[in-house]
Short mmCIF file of C-alpha atoms in Angstrom, two decimals:
data_model
loop_
_atom_site.label_atom_id
_atom_site.label_comp_id
_atom_site.label_asym_id
_atom_site.label_seq_id
_atom_site.Cartn_x
_atom_site.Cartn_y
_atom_site.Cartn_z
CA MET D 138 -46.88 -18.51 10.89
CA THR D 139 -46.31 -14.83 10.23
CA ARG D 140 -49.27 -12.56 9.94
CA PRO D 141 -49.61 -10.24 6.97
CA ARG D 142 -48.45 -6.66 7.32
CA PRO D 143 -51.24 -4.24 8.17
CA SER D 144 -52.00 -1.60 5.57
CA VAL D 145 -52.82 2.00 6.48
CA LEU D 146 -54.28 4.72 4.26
CA PHE D 147 -54.11 8.36 5.39
CA VAL D 148 -56.61 10.69 3.72
CA CYS D 149 -57.01 14.46 3.80
CA VAL D 150 -58.52 16.85 1.28
CA HIS D 151 -55.41 17.93 -0.63
CA ASN D 152 -52.93 15.17 0.31
CA ALA D 153 -50.45 18.00 0.68
CA GLY D 154 -50.08 18.31 4.44
CA ARG D 155 -51.57 16.19 7.22
CA SER D 156 -51.80 12.90 5.33
CA GLN D 157 -48.31 13.34 3.89
CA MET D 158 -46.84 13.95 7.35
CA ALA D 159 -48.69 10.98 8.83
CA ALA D 160 -47.61 8.64 6.03
CA ALA D 161 -44.01 9.83 6.32
CA PHE D 162 -43.94 9.32 10.09
CA LEU D 163 -45.49 5.86 9.84
CA THR D 164 -43.05 4.83 7.10
CA HIS D 165 -40.11 6.24 9.04
CA LEU D 166 -41.07 4.76 12.42
CA ALA D 167 -42.60 1.41 11.44
CA GLY D 168 -40.39 0.63 8.48
CA ASP D 169 -41.44 -2.48 6.61
CA ARG D 170 -43.83 -3.63 9.36
CA VAL D 171 -46.70 -1.62 7.81
CA ASP D 172 -47.78 -0.83 4.24
CA VAL D 173 -48.44 2.90 4.05
CA ARG D 174 -50.48 4.95 1.57
CA SER D 175 -51.81 8.49 1.48
CA ALA D 176 -54.31 10.21 -0.78
CA GLY D 177 -56.59 13.22 -1.07
CA SER D 178 -60.18 13.73 -2.13
CA VAL D 179 -59.09 16.84 -4.10
CA PRO D 180 -55.29 16.57 -4.39
CA ALA D 181 -53.14 19.68 -4.63
CA ASP D 182 -50.46 20.21 -7.27
CA ARG D 183 -47.65 19.73 -4.74
CA VAL D 184 -46.92 19.06 -1.10
CA ASN D 185 -47.14 22.19 1.05
CA PRO D 186 -43.60 23.68 1.26
CA ALA D 187 -44.07 24.55 4.96
CA VAL D 188 -44.92 20.88 5.60
CA VAL D 189 -41.81 19.77 3.70
CA GLU D 190 -39.69 22.12 5.83
CA ALA D 191 -41.33 21.06 9.11
CA MET D 192 -40.67 17.39 8.32
CA ARG D 193 -37.09 18.15 7.26
CA GLU D 194 -36.57 19.65 10.74
CA VAL D 195 -37.21 16.21 12.26
CA GLY D 196 -35.01 14.40 9.75
CA ILE D 197 -37.68 13.20 7.30
CA ASP D 198 -37.46 14.33 3.67
CA ILE D 199 -40.79 14.38 1.83
CA ALA D 200 -39.75 16.86 -0.86
CA ALA D 201 -40.11 14.24 -3.61
CA GLU D 202 -43.65 13.21 -2.59
CA THR D 203 -46.61 14.16 -4.77
CA PRO D 204 -50.29 14.39 -3.84
CA LYS D 205 -52.37 11.45 -5.05
CA ILE D 206 -56.10 11.10 -5.75
CA LEU D 207 -58.14 8.97 -3.38
CA THR D 208 -59.39 5.84 -5.13
CA THR D 209 -61.82 3.14 -4.14
CA ASP D 210 -59.04 0.58 -4.67
CA ALA D 211 -56.76 2.35 -2.17
CA VAL D 212 -59.50 2.05 0.47
CA ARG D 213 -60.32 -1.53 -0.50
CA VAL D 214 -56.73 -2.77 0.03
CA SER D 215 -56.24 -0.93 3.33
CA ASP D 216 -56.91 -2.40 6.76
CA VAL D 217 -57.04 0.97 8.50
CA VAL D 218 -58.27 4.21 6.90
CA ILE D 219 -57.47 7.40 8.77
CA THR D 220 -59.23 10.55 7.64
CA MET D 221 -58.19 14.07 8.51
CA GLY D 222 -60.85 16.52 7.48
CA CYS D 223 -62.08 14.95 4.25
CA GLY D 224 -65.64 14.55 5.48
CA ASP D 225 -67.72 12.01 3.59
CA ALA D 226 -65.35 11.77 0.61
CA CYS D 227 -64.01 8.37 1.70
CA PRO D 228 -65.73 5.26 0.41
CA VAL D 229 -66.73 2.93 3.24
CA PHE D 230 -66.23 -0.83 3.11
CA SER D 231 -67.23 -3.27 5.81
CA GLY D 232 -64.40 -4.94 7.65
CA LYS D 233 -62.18 -1.86 7.57
CA ARG D 234 -61.17 0.13 10.61
CA TYR D 235 -61.89 3.83 10.21
CA LEU D 236 -60.38 6.55 12.39
CA ASP D 237 -60.83 10.30 12.11
CA TRP D 238 -57.99 12.44 13.40
CA THR D 239 -59.20 15.99 13.98
CA LEU D 240 -56.25 18.19 13.10
CA PRO D 241 -55.94 21.76 11.83
CA ASP D 242 -55.30 22.13 8.10
CA PRO D 243 -51.76 23.41 7.45
CA ALA D 244 -52.77 24.88 4.06
CA GLY D 245 -51.61 28.47 3.81
CA GLN D 246 -49.73 28.29 7.12
CA ASP D 247 -46.06 29.01 7.73
CA VAL D 248 -43.67 26.46 9.21
CA ALA D 249 -44.17 27.82 12.75
CA ALA D 250 -47.89 27.01 12.50
CA VAL D 251 -47.18 23.58 10.98
CA ARG D 252 -44.85 22.42 13.77
CA PRO D 253 -47.56 21.75 16.39
CA ILE D 254 -49.65 19.89 13.78
CA ARG D 255 -46.60 17.81 12.86
CA ASP D 256 -45.89 17.06 16.52
CA ARG D 257 -49.49 15.99 17.19
CA ILE D 258 -49.44 13.72 14.14
CA LYS D 259 -46.27 12.04 15.44
CA VAL D 260 -47.99 11.32 18.77
CA LEU D 261 -50.99 9.84 16.94
CA VAL D 262 -48.76 7.73 14.68
CA ASP D 263 -46.79 6.44 17.68
CA GLY D 264 -50.10 5.30 19.22
CA LEU D 265 -51.19 3.71 15.95
CA ILE D 266 -47.94 1.74 15.70
CA ALA D 267 -48.42 0.43 19.22
CA GLU D 268 -51.86 -0.85 18.18
CA ILE D 269 -51.19 -2.40 14.79
CA ALA D 270 -47.51 -3.17 14.17
#
């Protein structure tokens, strides 16, 4: 019997930086072994261009991604919810696993400042894959 794929939701305030990078890394590294979503409590109009460039440097293109609003349904259908600076904006449901990754916000930063955030997110995603996939 195969077990169902785990589902992960990454949440940050604007869904324009940290959560987009985390979702892209998880999708890229875990492939179809994990269902991946990202959202923001107050989504931006577009993904941060410095984040797009930083991800392009490691071979992942997120230029076509768009920030999405955090919904109760997105949390409800996720097994793991990972927040990154959104405070109490996430609805909480019993039976879910919640993690909070403390990471600097790349908003307003240039690509040089985004690189170490990107690299830390990759390390965290690698650890997450080892746990759930």
